[in-house]
Short mmCIF file of N, CA and C and ligand atoms in Angstrom, two decimals:
data_model
loop_
_atom_site.label_atom_id
_atom_site.label_comp_id
_atom_site.label_asym_id
_atom_site.label_seq_id
_atom_site.Cartn_x
_atom_site.Cartn_y
_atom_site.Cartn_z
N MET A 762 55.72 93.42 111.27
CA MET A 762 56.63 92.94 111.03
C MET A 762 56.97 91.93 109.48
N SER A 763 57.97 92.56 108.73
CA SER A 763 58.07 92.19 107.56
C SER A 763 59.04 90.91 107.40
N LYS A 764 58.42 89.73 107.07
CA LYS A 764 59.05 88.52 107.11
C LYS A 764 60.25 88.38 106.01
N THR A 765 60.00 89.27 104.86
CA THR A 765 60.76 89.02 103.49
C THR A 765 61.11 90.47 103.31
N ALA A 766 62.49 90.45 102.52
CA ALA A 766 63.26 91.78 102.51
C ALA A 766 63.77 91.56 100.89
N LEU A 767 63.87 92.51 100.18
CA LEU A 767 64.49 92.52 98.79
C LEU A 767 65.97 93.03 99.14
N PHE A 768 66.93 92.18 98.44
CA PHE A 768 68.32 92.79 98.39
C PHE A 768 68.59 93.04 96.85
N PRO A 769 68.37 94.39 96.95
CA PRO A 769 68.30 94.74 95.25
C PRO A 769 69.87 95.27 94.91
N GLY A 770 70.30 95.03 93.55
CA GLY A 770 71.56 95.34 93.13
C GLY A 770 71.69 95.11 91.69
N SER A 771 72.83 95.50 91.13
CA SER A 771 73.45 95.04 89.95
C SER A 771 74.02 93.81 90.05
N PHE A 772 74.83 93.34 90.79
CA PHE A 772 75.07 92.37 91.13
C PHE A 772 76.29 91.95 89.76
N ASP A 773 76.97 92.60 89.21
CA ASP A 773 77.75 92.20 88.27
C ASP A 773 79.13 92.31 87.96
N PRO A 774 79.72 91.38 88.85
CA PRO A 774 79.19 90.37 89.39
C PRO A 774 78.87 90.13 90.97
N ILE A 775 78.19 89.16 91.57
CA ILE A 775 78.22 88.98 92.94
C ILE A 775 79.82 89.10 93.50
N THR A 776 79.76 89.60 94.53
CA THR A 776 81.51 89.24 95.68
C THR A 776 81.41 88.73 96.64
N ASN A 777 82.20 88.49 97.13
CA ASN A 777 82.12 88.08 98.53
C ASN A 777 81.58 89.00 99.52
N GLY A 778 81.73 90.22 99.40
CA GLY A 778 81.16 91.21 100.03
C GLY A 778 79.46 91.17 99.95
N HIS A 779 78.88 91.04 98.84
CA HIS A 779 77.73 90.63 98.67
C HIS A 779 77.20 89.48 99.38
N VAL A 780 77.84 88.39 99.19
CA VAL A 780 77.58 86.98 99.95
C VAL A 780 77.45 87.03 101.42
N ASP A 781 78.84 87.96 102.14
CA ASP A 781 78.50 88.07 103.38
C ASP A 781 77.31 88.92 103.86
N LEU A 782 77.05 90.10 103.09
CA LEU A 782 75.79 90.83 103.38
C LEU A 782 74.49 89.94 103.61
N LEU A 783 74.28 88.85 102.70
CA LEU A 783 73.07 88.06 102.44
C LEU A 783 72.88 87.37 103.52
N GLY A 784 73.99 86.83 104.02
CA GLY A 784 74.04 85.79 105.03
C GLY A 784 73.59 86.74 106.40
N ARG A 785 74.15 87.70 106.50
CA ARG A 785 73.57 88.83 107.47
C ARG A 785 72.13 89.16 107.46
N ALA A 786 71.74 89.43 106.32
CA ALA A 786 70.33 89.47 106.12
C ALA A 786 69.44 88.52 106.71
N CYS A 787 70.05 87.17 106.14
CA CYS A 787 69.23 85.97 106.75
C CYS A 787 68.98 85.62 107.88
N ASP A 788 69.89 86.48 108.51
CA ASP A 788 69.83 86.16 110.15
C ASP A 788 68.86 87.12 110.53
N LEU A 789 68.18 87.85 109.80
CA LEU A 789 67.50 89.31 110.20
C LEU A 789 65.87 89.00 109.57
N PHE A 790 65.99 88.15 108.53
CA PHE A 790 64.63 88.07 107.97
C PHE A 790 64.42 86.29 107.54
N GLU A 791 63.05 86.13 107.25
CA GLU A 791 62.93 84.64 106.91
C GLU A 791 63.31 84.51 105.64
N LYS A 792 62.93 85.61 104.62
CA LYS A 792 63.18 84.94 103.15
C LYS A 792 63.84 86.50 102.80
N ILE A 793 64.48 86.28 102.05
CA ILE A 793 65.50 87.41 101.30
C ILE A 793 65.02 87.32 99.63
N ILE A 794 64.60 88.26 99.13
CA ILE A 794 64.44 88.07 97.32
C ILE A 794 65.76 88.87 97.22
N VAL A 795 67.02 88.33 96.38
CA VAL A 795 67.93 89.05 95.73
C VAL A 795 67.46 89.64 94.75
N THR A 796 67.22 90.62 94.32
CA THR A 796 66.48 91.35 93.08
C THR A 796 67.88 91.82 92.22
N VAL A 797 67.85 91.31 91.09
CA VAL A 797 68.98 91.74 90.17
C VAL A 797 68.55 92.74 89.22
N ALA A 798 68.79 93.94 89.03
CA ALA A 798 68.63 95.09 88.29
C ALA A 798 69.05 94.74 87.10
N VAL A 799 68.05 94.62 85.82
CA VAL A 799 68.76 94.43 84.36
C VAL A 799 68.07 95.70 83.65
N ASN A 800 67.62 96.58 84.19
CA ASN A 800 67.49 98.11 83.62
C ASN A 800 67.83 99.11 83.75
N ASN A 801 69.08 99.05 84.52
CA ASN A 801 69.72 100.27 85.42
C ASN A 801 70.62 101.17 84.22
N THR A 802 71.10 102.12 84.66
CA THR A 802 71.64 102.90 83.64
C THR A 802 73.29 102.36 83.47
N LYS A 803 73.79 101.18 84.29
CA LYS A 803 75.15 100.75 84.35
C LYS A 803 74.92 100.08 83.00
N THR A 804 76.37 99.92 82.24
CA THR A 804 76.17 99.19 81.17
C THR A 804 76.99 97.62 81.90
N ALA A 805 76.35 96.34 81.53
CA ALA A 805 76.89 95.25 82.53
C ALA A 805 77.37 94.42 81.63
N LEU A 806 78.27 93.67 82.44
CA LEU A 806 79.32 92.73 81.53
C LEU A 806 78.45 91.40 81.36
N PHE A 807 77.72 91.11 82.35
CA PHE A 807 77.02 89.72 82.47
C PHE A 807 75.65 90.29 81.96
N THR A 808 74.66 89.39 81.43
CA THR A 808 73.72 89.31 81.20
C THR A 808 72.82 89.12 82.65
N GLY A 809 71.55 89.30 82.64
CA GLY A 809 70.49 89.19 83.68
C GLY A 809 70.56 87.65 84.32
N ASP A 810 70.60 86.74 83.23
CA ASP A 810 70.47 85.57 83.46
C ASP A 810 71.63 84.98 84.01
N GLU A 811 72.73 85.47 83.54
CA GLU A 811 73.92 84.92 83.70
C GLU A 811 74.21 85.47 85.21
N ARG A 812 73.66 86.43 85.56
CA ARG A 812 74.11 86.91 87.10
C ARG A 812 73.06 86.11 88.16
N VAL A 813 72.01 86.24 87.73
CA VAL A 813 70.89 85.34 88.38
C VAL A 813 71.85 83.73 88.53
N GLU A 814 72.24 83.03 87.70
CA GLU A 814 73.27 81.88 87.86
C GLU A 814 74.32 81.76 88.72
N MET A 815 74.56 83.06 88.66
CA MET A 815 76.17 83.02 89.39
C MET A 815 75.68 83.23 90.76
N ILE A 816 74.79 83.62 91.22
CA ILE A 816 74.44 84.02 92.65
C ILE A 816 73.95 82.73 93.02
N GLN A 817 73.11 82.08 92.13
CA GLN A 817 72.66 80.61 92.96
C GLN A 817 73.63 80.03 93.02
N HIS A 818 74.63 79.84 92.13
CA HIS A 818 75.85 78.72 92.29
C HIS A 818 76.67 79.42 93.42
N ALA A 819 76.77 80.72 93.62
CA ALA A 819 77.87 81.14 94.67
C ALA A 819 76.90 80.98 96.04
N ILE A 820 75.87 80.72 96.25
CA ILE A 820 75.45 80.65 97.60
C ILE A 820 74.70 78.99 97.64
N GLN A 821 74.91 78.30 96.73
CA GLN A 821 74.22 76.95 97.22
C GLN A 821 74.71 75.96 98.19
N ASP A 822 75.91 76.24 98.67
CA ASP A 822 76.48 75.20 99.86
C ASP A 822 76.24 76.19 101.11
N LYS A 823 75.67 77.45 101.20
CA LYS A 823 75.66 78.48 102.46
C LYS A 823 74.47 77.56 103.16
N PRO A 824 74.36 77.69 104.53
CA PRO A 824 73.42 77.08 105.68
C PRO A 824 72.21 77.71 105.07
N TRP A 825 72.20 79.02 104.71
CA TRP A 825 70.87 79.82 104.65
C TRP A 825 70.57 79.88 103.65
N ALA A 826 71.10 79.20 102.59
CA ALA A 826 70.56 79.41 101.15
C ALA A 826 69.31 78.91 100.85
N SER A 827 68.52 77.89 101.45
CA SER A 827 67.07 77.81 101.39
C SER A 827 66.15 79.20 101.83
N GLN A 828 66.76 80.24 102.31
CA GLN A 828 65.98 81.36 102.73
C GLN A 828 66.12 82.49 101.48
N VAL A 829 66.68 81.85 100.30
CA VAL A 829 66.91 83.18 99.44
C VAL A 829 66.45 82.73 98.07
N VAL A 830 65.76 83.49 97.59
CA VAL A 830 65.23 83.54 95.78
C VAL A 830 66.15 84.59 95.06
N VAL A 831 66.07 84.11 93.91
CA VAL A 831 67.07 85.24 92.95
C VAL A 831 66.26 85.48 91.97
N GLU A 832 66.01 86.83 91.90
CA GLU A 832 65.09 87.30 90.61
C GLU A 832 65.79 88.43 90.01
N GLN A 833 65.14 88.67 88.60
CA GLN A 833 65.47 89.86 88.25
C GLN A 833 64.29 91.05 87.95
N PHE A 834 64.68 92.05 87.74
CA PHE A 834 63.63 92.96 88.03
C PHE A 834 63.95 94.07 86.89
N GLN A 835 63.00 94.61 86.54
CA GLN A 835 63.04 95.95 85.37
C GLN A 835 61.93 96.82 85.97
N GLY A 836 62.43 98.42 86.01
CA GLY A 836 61.32 99.22 86.54
C GLY A 836 61.96 99.79 87.68
N LEU A 837 60.98 100.23 88.64
CA LEU A 837 61.49 101.22 89.79
C LEU A 837 61.36 99.79 90.86
N LEU A 838 62.29 100.01 91.65
CA LEU A 838 62.43 99.05 92.68
C LEU A 838 61.43 98.93 93.81
N ILE A 839 61.01 100.25 93.91
CA ILE A 839 59.74 100.21 94.98
C ILE A 839 58.32 99.77 94.42
N ASP A 840 58.31 99.59 93.32
CA ASP A 840 57.09 98.86 92.65
C ASP A 840 57.14 97.32 92.74
N TYR A 841 58.54 96.89 92.46
CA TYR A 841 58.92 95.58 92.69
C TYR A 841 58.35 95.41 94.16
N ALA A 842 59.18 96.29 95.18
CA ALA A 842 58.74 95.79 96.42
C ALA A 842 57.22 95.66 96.67
N ARG A 843 56.32 96.21 96.20
CA ARG A 843 55.05 96.37 96.45
C ARG A 843 54.37 95.20 95.89
N GLN A 844 54.99 94.99 94.70
CA GLN A 844 54.72 93.48 94.03
C GLN A 844 54.79 92.06 94.82
N LYS A 845 56.05 92.53 95.38
CA LYS A 845 56.48 91.33 96.33
C LYS A 845 56.06 91.53 97.71
N ASP A 846 55.06 92.19 98.00
CA ASP A 846 54.64 92.63 99.18
C ASP A 846 55.82 92.69 100.46
N THR A 847 56.67 93.43 100.19
CA THR A 847 57.52 93.77 101.38
C THR A 847 57.75 95.23 101.59
N LYS A 848 58.22 95.56 102.73
CA LYS A 848 58.65 96.85 102.85
C LYS A 848 59.92 97.31 103.75
N ILE A 849 60.60 96.10 102.99
CA ILE A 849 62.03 96.07 103.42
C ILE A 849 63.00 96.38 102.51
N LEU A 850 64.01 97.18 102.01
CA LEU A 850 64.98 96.96 101.07
C LEU A 850 66.54 96.99 101.99
N ILE A 851 67.15 95.77 101.73
CA ILE A 851 68.71 95.79 102.23
C ILE A 851 69.56 96.19 101.30
N ARG A 852 70.35 97.17 101.89
CA ARG A 852 71.78 97.68 101.05
C ARG A 852 72.78 97.74 101.96
N GLY A 853 73.97 97.14 101.43
CA GLY A 853 75.53 97.39 102.11
C GLY A 853 75.79 98.63 102.23
N VAL A 854 76.44 99.12 103.01
CA VAL A 854 77.32 100.23 103.28
C VAL A 854 78.55 99.68 103.78
N ARG A 855 79.80 100.23 102.71
CA ARG A 855 81.16 99.66 103.24
C ARG A 855 81.99 100.59 103.83
N GLN A 856 81.66 102.15 103.14
CA GLN A 856 82.56 102.92 103.82
C GLN A 856 81.94 104.15 103.61
N ILE A 857 82.18 105.35 104.09
CA ILE A 857 81.53 106.41 104.58
C ILE A 857 81.27 107.05 102.80
N SER A 858 82.05 107.08 102.07
CA SER A 858 81.83 107.21 100.44
C SER A 858 80.59 106.75 100.22
N ASP A 859 80.43 105.39 100.25
CA ASP A 859 78.81 104.71 99.77
C ASP A 859 77.76 105.55 100.44
N PHE A 860 77.74 106.27 101.52
CA PHE A 860 76.78 106.67 102.04
C PHE A 860 76.09 107.75 101.73
N GLU A 861 76.60 108.47 100.96
CA GLU A 861 75.92 109.79 100.11
C GLU A 861 74.79 109.20 99.03
N TYR A 862 75.40 108.31 98.08
CA TYR A 862 74.78 107.49 97.35
C TYR A 862 73.54 106.70 97.87
N GLU A 863 73.93 105.98 98.55
CA GLU A 863 72.75 105.27 99.54
C GLU A 863 71.85 106.11 100.51
N PHE A 864 72.05 106.97 100.78
CA PHE A 864 71.26 107.87 101.47
C PHE A 864 70.44 108.61 100.62
N ARG A 865 70.81 109.30 99.34
CA ARG A 865 69.90 109.78 98.41
C ARG A 865 69.06 108.65 97.61
N MET A 866 69.44 107.68 97.62
CA MET A 866 68.88 106.56 97.10
C MET A 866 67.40 106.09 98.00
N ALA A 867 67.74 105.98 99.23
CA ALA A 867 67.18 105.34 100.19
C ALA A 867 65.95 106.57 100.52
N LEU A 868 66.01 107.89 100.29
CA LEU A 868 65.11 108.79 100.39
C LEU A 868 64.15 109.17 99.46
N THR A 869 65.17 108.64 98.21
CA THR A 869 64.02 108.99 97.01
C THR A 869 63.12 107.90 97.07
N ASN A 870 63.76 106.77 97.39
CA ASN A 870 62.53 105.31 97.47
C ASN A 870 61.62 105.87 98.48
N ARG A 871 61.86 106.11 99.44
CA ARG A 871 60.74 106.77 100.74
C ARG A 871 60.15 107.74 100.20
N ARG A 872 60.54 108.71 99.36
CA ARG A 872 59.42 109.50 98.67
C ARG A 872 58.25 108.82 97.80
N LEU A 873 58.91 107.91 96.98
CA LEU A 873 57.94 107.44 95.94
C LEU A 873 57.10 106.54 96.88
N ALA A 874 57.45 105.82 98.08
CA ALA A 874 56.91 104.67 98.71
C ALA A 874 57.07 105.04 100.36
N PRO A 875 56.54 105.56 101.07
CA PRO A 875 56.85 106.19 102.22
C PRO A 875 56.72 104.74 103.13
N GLU A 876 55.96 103.83 102.83
CA GLU A 876 56.05 102.51 103.68
C GLU A 876 57.18 101.73 103.43
N VAL A 877 57.86 102.22 102.48
CA VAL A 877 59.17 100.90 102.03
C VAL A 877 60.40 101.87 102.98
N ASP A 878 60.93 100.77 103.82
CA ASP A 878 62.39 101.32 104.41
C ASP A 878 63.52 100.62 104.06
N THR A 879 64.81 101.59 104.14
CA THR A 879 65.96 100.94 103.90
C THR A 879 66.62 100.69 104.76
N VAL A 880 67.26 99.26 105.07
CA VAL A 880 68.02 98.57 106.22
C VAL A 880 69.20 98.56 105.47
N PHE A 881 70.23 99.24 106.34
CA PHE A 881 71.75 99.24 105.88
C PHE A 881 72.58 98.20 106.79
N LEU A 882 73.31 97.31 105.99
CA LEU A 882 74.06 96.60 106.68
C LEU A 882 75.63 96.87 106.38
N MET A 883 76.05 96.58 107.16
CA MET A 883 78.00 96.49 106.95
C MET A 883 78.52 94.91 106.60
N PRO A 884 79.15 94.94 105.69
CA PRO A 884 79.84 93.78 105.59
C PRO A 884 81.01 93.39 106.34
N ASP A 885 81.55 92.19 106.58
CA ASP A 885 82.79 92.14 107.36
C ASP A 885 83.70 92.88 107.02
N GLU A 886 84.57 93.41 108.08
CA GLU A 886 85.63 94.58 107.79
C GLU A 886 86.53 94.26 106.36
N GLN A 887 86.77 93.15 106.61
CA GLN A 887 88.02 92.67 105.48
C GLN A 887 87.54 92.42 104.20
N LEU A 888 85.96 92.69 104.21
CA LEU A 888 85.47 92.65 102.66
C LEU A 888 85.23 94.27 102.44
N THR A 889 85.54 95.11 103.00
CA THR A 889 84.58 96.65 102.80
C THR A 889 85.32 97.24 101.53
N PHE A 890 86.68 96.45 101.11
CA PHE A 890 87.16 97.31 100.31
C PHE A 890 86.89 96.60 98.66
N ILE A 891 86.16 95.44 98.68
CA ILE A 891 85.90 94.64 97.50
C ILE A 891 84.57 95.51 96.66
N SER A 892 84.92 95.43 95.64
CA SER A 892 83.56 96.10 94.90
C SER A 892 83.63 95.32 93.40
N ALA A 893 82.30 95.53 92.86
CA ALA A 893 82.36 94.56 91.37
C ALA A 893 82.98 94.97 90.24
N SER A 894 83.46 96.34 90.47
CA SER A 894 84.03 96.97 89.36
C SER A 894 85.66 96.90 89.77
N VAL A 895 85.89 96.91 90.70
CA VAL A 895 87.29 96.21 91.19
C VAL A 895 87.64 94.79 90.59
N VAL A 896 86.52 94.16 91.04
CA VAL A 896 86.84 92.62 90.65
C VAL A 896 86.97 92.61 88.98
N LYS A 897 86.01 93.41 88.46
CA LYS A 897 86.39 93.19 86.78
C LYS A 897 87.69 93.63 86.43
N GLU A 898 87.95 94.78 86.85
CA GLU A 898 89.36 95.27 86.70
C GLU A 898 90.58 94.03 86.70
N ILE A 899 90.26 93.52 88.05
CA ILE A 899 91.39 92.42 88.33
C ILE A 899 91.41 91.24 86.97
N ALA A 900 89.87 90.87 87.06
CA ALA A 900 89.77 90.08 85.97
C ALA A 900 90.40 90.22 84.72
N ALA A 901 89.90 91.52 84.22
CA ALA A 901 90.18 91.69 82.99
C ALA A 901 91.86 91.59 82.58
N TRP A 902 92.53 91.93 83.55
CA TRP A 902 94.05 91.80 83.52
C TRP A 902 94.66 90.12 84.11
N GLY A 903 93.67 89.26 84.01
CA GLY A 903 94.17 88.07 84.52
C GLY A 903 94.56 87.71 85.84
N GLY A 904 94.15 88.60 87.07
CA GLY A 904 94.68 88.46 88.32
C GLY A 904 94.19 87.46 89.09
N ASP A 905 94.54 87.24 90.15
CA ASP A 905 93.80 86.23 91.34
C ASP A 905 92.58 86.90 91.92
N LEU A 906 91.78 85.95 91.64
CA LEU A 906 90.31 86.66 92.14
C LEU A 906 89.81 85.98 93.50
N SER A 907 90.61 84.66 93.82
CA SER A 907 90.11 84.09 94.77
C SER A 907 89.55 84.61 96.29
N SER A 908 90.23 85.62 96.48
CA SER A 908 89.46 86.19 97.82
C SER A 908 88.66 87.40 97.70
N PHE A 909 87.83 87.38 96.52
CA PHE A 909 87.08 88.80 96.12
C PHE A 909 85.38 88.24 95.85
N VAL A 910 86.02 86.99 94.76
CA VAL A 910 84.48 86.13 94.75
C VAL A 910 84.19 85.05 95.03
N PRO A 911 83.40 84.30 95.00
CA PRO A 911 83.15 82.77 94.87
C PRO A 911 83.47 82.42 93.88
N GLU A 912 83.93 80.95 93.87
CA GLU A 912 84.57 80.31 92.50
C GLU A 912 83.97 80.21 91.39
N PRO A 913 82.64 80.15 91.72
CA PRO A 913 81.71 80.20 90.46
C PRO A 913 81.58 81.45 89.62
N VAL A 914 82.05 82.63 90.01
CA VAL A 914 81.77 83.88 89.60
C VAL A 914 83.39 84.18 88.98
N ALA A 915 84.30 83.68 89.78
CA ALA A 915 85.62 83.43 89.47
C ALA A 915 85.91 82.94 87.84
N THR A 916 85.22 81.93 87.97
CA THR A 916 85.50 80.77 86.63
C THR A 916 84.69 81.49 85.57
N ALA A 917 83.31 82.29 85.97
CA ALA A 917 82.79 82.89 84.87
C ALA A 917 83.40 84.30 84.12
N LEU A 918 84.00 84.96 85.30
CA LEU A 918 84.81 86.08 84.61
C LEU A 918 85.81 85.45 83.87
N ARG A 919 86.41 84.55 84.42
CA ARG A 919 87.87 84.04 83.51
C ARG A 919 87.19 83.72 81.98
N GLN A 920 86.01 83.12 81.99
CA GLN A 920 85.45 82.52 80.74
C GLN A 920 85.35 84.00 79.81
N LYS A 921 84.60 85.04 80.48
CA LYS A 921 84.46 86.19 80.07
C LYS A 921 85.23 86.84 79.29
N PHE A 922 86.42 86.99 80.06
CA PHE A 922 87.60 87.92 79.63
C PHE A 922 88.58 87.11 78.63
N ASN A 923 88.51 85.70 78.88
CA ASN A 923 89.44 84.97 77.83
C ASN A 923 88.63 84.82 76.47
N GLY A 924 87.19 84.90 76.49
CA GLY A 924 86.66 85.01 75.19
C GLY A 924 86.08 86.21 74.84
N ASN A 925 84.94 86.30 74.72
CA ASN A 925 84.35 87.74 73.90
C ASN A 925 84.26 88.55 75.39
N ALA A 926 84.70 89.87 75.51
CA ALA A 926 84.24 90.36 76.69
C ALA A 926 83.48 91.69 76.44
N SER A 927 82.59 91.38 75.62
CA SER A 927 81.69 92.59 75.18
C SER A 927 80.60 92.79 76.06
N SER A 928 80.15 94.03 76.27
CA SER A 928 79.08 94.11 77.17
C SER A 928 77.93 93.67 76.87
N SER A 929 77.03 93.57 77.92
CA SER A 929 75.68 92.76 77.16
C SER A 929 74.73 93.11 78.77
N THR A 930 73.59 93.14 78.57
CA THR A 930 72.50 93.26 79.67
C THR A 930 71.48 92.28 79.80
O1 PNS B 256 74.22 97.65 92.91
P1 PNS B 256 73.95 98.81 92.49
O2 PNS B 256 74.13 99.32 91.26
O3 PNS B 256 74.44 99.94 93.56
O4 PNS B 256 72.23 98.72 92.52
C1 PNS B 256 71.60 100.16 92.64
C2 PNS B 256 70.03 99.61 92.18
C3 PNS B 256 69.87 98.73 91.17
C4 PNS B 256 69.64 99.01 93.49
C5 PNS B 256 69.26 101.11 91.90
O5 PNS B 256 69.75 101.46 90.66
C6 PNS B 256 67.83 100.69 91.63
O6 PNS B 256 67.18 100.38 92.64
N1 PNS B 256 67.34 100.63 90.32
C7 PNS B 256 65.87 100.63 89.63
C8 PNS B 256 65.25 102.00 89.57
C9 PNS B 256 64.76 102.51 90.67
O7 PNS B 256 63.97 102.30 91.42
N2 PNS B 256 65.42 103.89 90.79
C10 PNS B 256 65.05 104.51 92.17
C11 PNS B 256 65.71 104.61 93.20
S1 PNS B 256 67.27 105.65 93.23
#
């Protein structure tokens, strides 16, 4: 039985949906390594360091915060899982439309590393419509972010869009 699971993603930025999933994952596993992908094909708004810092601030008051470590990774996820000696990847599925992409990714990872399994978790239904891209769009137009992201993330988004909003990784 694996005591440690990876929770990989872009987290650009972390949303309330991610935080909800993380809490659920902490109920199931002793330790969760939030793995922030910094070399995927998506162009990121926040740097890897910024994303890690936002996640740490966003969860610091949670009762399960001590179970979580936040790291950046480059390369293939399964290589990182092997390096961390874990066989479990946690992914969130919000709606049926997520499933095709998630299913393809899980089976690709399984082909590359048969010992690694993906565990799918559903967030609270009130949060299923939230995505990092929607959050960035709201932020770009100065909308109210309070029910979408933790306060430190809302602050970082406001700073990003009030200042230099150019993309970086
Ligand atoms: O939050 P996201 O953008 O949906 O996360 C996707 C992520 C980062 C988990 C995925 O792109 C990934 O694992 N990238 C690392 C490269 C890799 O291992 N690719 C093979 C699996 S498709």
